[in-house]
Amino acid sequence: KDEKKKNYHLEEAAIGGHPSARFNLGNHEGRNGRFDRAVKHYIIAANLGDNHALQNVKTSFALGFVSKEDYEAALLEHQAAVDATKSAQREEAYAFYNV
């Protein structure tokens, strides 16, 4: 209902390190035609481990909005973030719930 309030809370969550909030900010910026800002949000979200953001960075690279160096850096940071969340307990839980 209140667009300003929604954006405020989305920005606060993104600043707090929430990858999905950062991804959603990128979507918001893209819908408003600010593609350079959208790409920056996607790169940050991908660096935090968001898979959808990484896909958008890949698409942006294919369209020429992202440099090869930025794309490579996002890939490496994304993989590091994903690796950091791996643990034996998570793998056991995943195996248990996906039998």
Backbone as a ProteinNet text record, in pm:
[ID]
protein_1_A
[PRIMARY]
KDEKKKNYHLEEAAIGGHPSARFNLGNHEGRNGRFDRAVKHYIIAANLGDNHALQNVKTSFALGFVSKEDYEAALLEHQAAVDATKSAQREEAYAFYNV
[TERTIARY]
82.3	0	86.7	186	273.1	407.6	425.5	544.4	672.5	667.6	786	828.5	730.4	760.1	816.5	761.3	809.9	955.9	985.6	1122.3	1218.3	1173	1257.1	1297.1	1201.3	1230.6	1313.1	1288.7	1368.2	1513.9	1535.2	1670.6	1738.4	1665.4	1721.5	1764	1681.6	1715.8	1837.9	1845.1	1958.6	2086.9	2079.8	2195.9	2238.9	2140.9	2168.9	2227.2	2237.4	2301.4	2207.6	2081.3	1985.2	1991.7	2038.5	2057.4	1929.5	1818	1692.8	1644.2	1664.7	1626.8	1710.5	1839.3	1928.2	1883.4	1849.1	1800	1671.8	1579.7	1453.9	1476.2	1574.9	1608.7	1658.3	1735.2	1780.6	1663.8	1565.9	1446.4	1372.4	1360.4	1290.5	1361.6	1494.2	1570.8	1558.2	1560.8	1547.3	1412.6	1305.5	1172.2	1161.6	1241.3	1239.3	1341.1	1405	1495.7	1636	1668.7	1803.2	1885	1924.6	1989.6	2127.7	2200.1	2332.2	2321.6	2222.4	2201.2	2149.4	2063.9	2010.6	2123.5	2215.2	2327.6	2414.2	2435.6	2515.6	2448.8	2317.7	2245.2	2255.3	2242.9	2253.1	2391.1	2494.1	2630.2	2649.4	2600.9	2612.9	2536.1	2414.1	2333.4	2400.1	2457.6	2528.5	2648.7	2718.5	2832.7	2790.4	2665.1	2612	2555.3	2557.3	2514.7	2377.8	2315.8	2183.3	2194.7	2132.8	2141.3	2069.1	1953.7	1877.9	1954.5	2019.4	2098.7	2215.6	2278.3	2388.7	2340.4	2221.5	2165	2142.8	2096.2	2075.5	2208.1	2312.6	2445.4	2493	2469.5	2508.2	2435.5	2305.9	2227	2275.8	2304.7	2354.7	2489.6	2572.6	2701.6	2679.6	2586.2	2557.6	2505	2433.5	2378	2476.3	2590.8	2692.3	2682.8	2599.7	2586.5	2691.7	2754.9	2853.3	2982.7	3095.8	3224.7	3261.2	3354.1	3399.8	3462.7	3538.8	3604.7	3501.8	3398.5	3294.6	3217.3	3192.2	3121	3204.7	3333.5	3422.1	3431.4	3441.1	3449.2	3321	3206.6	3077.7	3068.7	3116.3	3116.5	3200.5	3319.4	3408.5	3350.8	3297	3238.9	3115.7	3034.4	2914.9	2954.3	3054.2	3098.9	3155.6	3228.6	3283.5	3171.6	3066.7	2954	2879.7	2861.9	2793.3	2877.1	3007.1	3095.4	3097.1	3087.1	3089.9	2967.2	2858.3	2736.4	2726.6	2821.3	2817.7	2862.4	2794.1	2833.3	2778	2833.3	2787.8	2641.7	2604	2466.5	2369	2404.8	2316.7	2300.4	2411.1	2403.7	2319.5	2330.6	2247.2	2099.2	2070.7	1931.4	1876.5	1957.2	1914.4	1885.7	1974.5	1955.3	1831.4	1807	1692	1560.6	1554	1427.3	1406.9	1509.9	1497.8	1518.6	1466.2	1479	1383.9
-119.1	0	125.4	130.1	246.3	214.5	263.3	232.4	284.2	403.6	459.7	374.4	330	247.8	112.1	56.3	-71.1	-59	45.9	65.8	92.1	164.3	191.9	60.9	-24.9	-150.8	-244.5	-240.3	-320.6	-273.8	-142.9	-88.8	-121.6	-114	-146.6	-293.2	-381.7	-524	-548.5	-479.6	-494.9	-446.4	-333.1	-280.3	-376.9	-443.9	-541.4	-671.5	-687.2	-804.9	-914.1	-883.7	-984.7	-996.1	-1109.9	-1123	-1106	-1161.4	-1149.7	-1005.5	-931.4	-789.9	-714	-744.9	-678.7	-714.4	-840.8	-884.7	-810.1	-798.3	-728.3	-579.7	-520	-380.6	-369.6	-467.7	-468.9	-476.9	-560.7	-569.6	-436.8	-373.3	-244.2	-138.7	-134.1	-36.7	-66.9	-194.2	-231.3	-192	-212.3	-172.5	-22.4	53	198.4	250.9	159.3	200.1	234.7	211.7	241.2	111.7	71	-58.4	-64.3	48.6	47.9	20.1	79	53	-88.9	-136	-271.9	-373.5	-355.1	-447.7	-446.8	-329.8	-323	-402.4	-390.1	-466.6	-616.5	-655.6	-797.3	-853	-775.5	-820.8	-839.3	-744.8	-756.4	-878.2	-897.6	-1012.9	-1143.7	-1147.6	-1267.9	-1294.3	-1188.2	-1203.8	-1259.4	-1238	-1289.4	-1430.5	-1484.6	-1622.3	-1639.5	-1534.1	-1544.5	-1597.5	-1712.8	-1777.2	-1699.7	-1643.1	-1566.9	-1441.4	-1380.1	-1260.9	-1297.4	-1411	-1454.7	-1477.2	-1533	-1553.5	-1418.6	-1319.5	-1186.9	-1120.4	-1144.3	-1091.7	-1157.7	-1287.6	-1360.2	-1303.5	-1281.5	-1224.5	-1083.8	-1005.9	-868.8	-869.9	-968.3	-983.7	-1014.2	-1105.9	-1142.8	-1023.9	-933.4	-815.8	-698.1	-713.5	-609.1	-505.7	-529.9	-436	-459.7	-577.1	-613.9	-653	-605.1	-640	-783.8	-837.3	-973.8	-986.4	-885	-887.1	-887.5	-804.6	-799.6	-931.1	-990.3	-1118.3	-1228.6	-1232.7	-1332.8	-1314.5	-1189.9	-1162	-1205.6	-1179.7	-1219.4	-1371.6	-1442.8	-1589.2	-1642.1	-1585	-1629.6	-1599	-1478.2	-1440	-1523.7	-1550.5	-1633	-1771.8	-1830.5	-1964.6	-1965.4	-1860.9	-1852	-1843.1	-1765.5	-1751.9	-1884.3	-1954.6	-2084.7	-2185.3	-2185.6	-2277.7	-2248.2	-2121.5	-2082.4	-2132.6	-2155.5	-2201.8	-2354	-2423.1	-2569.3	-2622.1	-2725.5	-2793.6	-2935.7	-3019.3	-3157.7	-3163.8	-3077.8	-3076.4	-3036.2	-2937.9	-2896.1	-3008.2	-3075	-3183.8	-3299.7	-3329	-3434.4	-3395.8	-3271.2	-3224.7	-3228.8	-3186.6	-3190.2	-3333.1	-3425.4	-3566.7	-3623.3	-3586.1	-3635.5	-3589.1	-3461.8	-3406.4	-3431.7	-3477.2	-3502.2	-3649.2	-3735.1	-3879.6	-3923.9
0	0	0	87.3	98.8	32.1	-90.1	-169.1	-102.8	-45.5	19.7	138.5	215.7	332.4	289.2	183.1	131.5	89.2	14.6	-32.2	82.8	183.5	299.6	367.2	392.1	459.5	371.6	241.8	149.4	151.5	151.1	156.4	288.8	397.5	528.7	533.8	479.9	478.2	389.9	277.2	186.8	253.3	320	390.9	500.8	561.6	665.8	614	481.9	425.3	379.5	359.9	315.5	162.7	109.3	-35.5	-116.7	-68.8	-144.9	-150.3	-43.1	-42.9	-145.1	-150.8	-247.5	-389.6	-412.8	-543.2	-580.1	-484.5	-510.3	-537.4	-471.4	-503.1	-647.4	-690	-828.9	-925	-892.4	-976.9	-980.9	-865.1	-856.4	-942.3	-930.9	-1009.9	-1159.6	-1194.8	-1336.1	-1393.5	-1314.8	-1361	-1380.4	-1305.9	-1317.3	-1418.4	-1493.6	-1600.6	-1555.4	-1429.2	-1378.8	-1378.4	-1499.7	-1517.7	-1453.7	-1453.2	-1390.8	-1241.1	-1176.3	-1033.1	-1010.8	-1100	-1088.1	-1093.1	-1186.2	-1200.7	-1075.3	-1017.2	-893.5	-781.6	-769.5	-668.2	-695.6	-821.5	-856.5	-823.1	-850.8	-821.9	-671.8	-593.5	-447.8	-397.8	-448.3	-406.3	-447.4	-566.9	-611.5	-522.3	-481.9	-391.9	-256.2	-220.3	-94	-108.4	-232.1	-254	-316.6	-366.3	-426.9	-569.5	-595.3	-726.8	-835.6	-803.8	-903.6	-945.2	-850	-880.5	-971.5	-944.1	-1029.4	-1171.8	-1186.6	-1320.1	-1390	-1314.7	-1374.3	-1410.5	-1331.8	-1365.5	-1494.8	-1506.7	-1628	-1750.3	-1735.6	-1845.4	-1878.8	-1775.5	-1796.6	-1866	-1833.7	-1901.5	-2049.6	-2077.6	-2217.4	-2297.3	-2228.5	-2295.5	-2299.9	-2235.7	-2239.4	-2128.8	-2026.6	-1915.3	-1807.1	-1808.1	-1706.2	-1776.7	-1724.4	-1783.5	-1749.5	-1826	-1803.3	-1664.6	-1624.2	-1493.5	-1380.4	-1393.4	-1290.3	-1283.6	-1399	-1402.7	-1336.5	-1370.1	-1309.8	-1158.5	-1115	-971.2	-901.6	-965.2	-906.7	-897.1	-998.5	-994.5	-878.4	-862.4	-755.5	-617.4	-600	-471.4	-440	-541.7	-522.4	-475.7	-542	-503.8	-362.2	-325.8	-190.2	-86.9	-117.3	-25	-10.6	-120.8	-116.7	-37.9	-63	9.2	158.9	196.1	337.1	412.6	341.4	408.1	413.2	352.1	353.2	488.6	534.2	656.8	652	734.8	740.2	785.4	880	928.6	818	738.4	628.7	526.3	496.3	398.5	450.3	578.4	639	634.5	667.9	665.8	523.5	427	287.6	244.5	280.6	244.7	312.4	436.2	511.3	450	413.4	362.2	213.4	144.2	0.7	-31.5	54.6	32.4	-74.9
[MASK]
+++++++++++++++++++++++++++++++++++++++++++++++++++++++++++++++++++++++++++++++++++++++++++++++++++

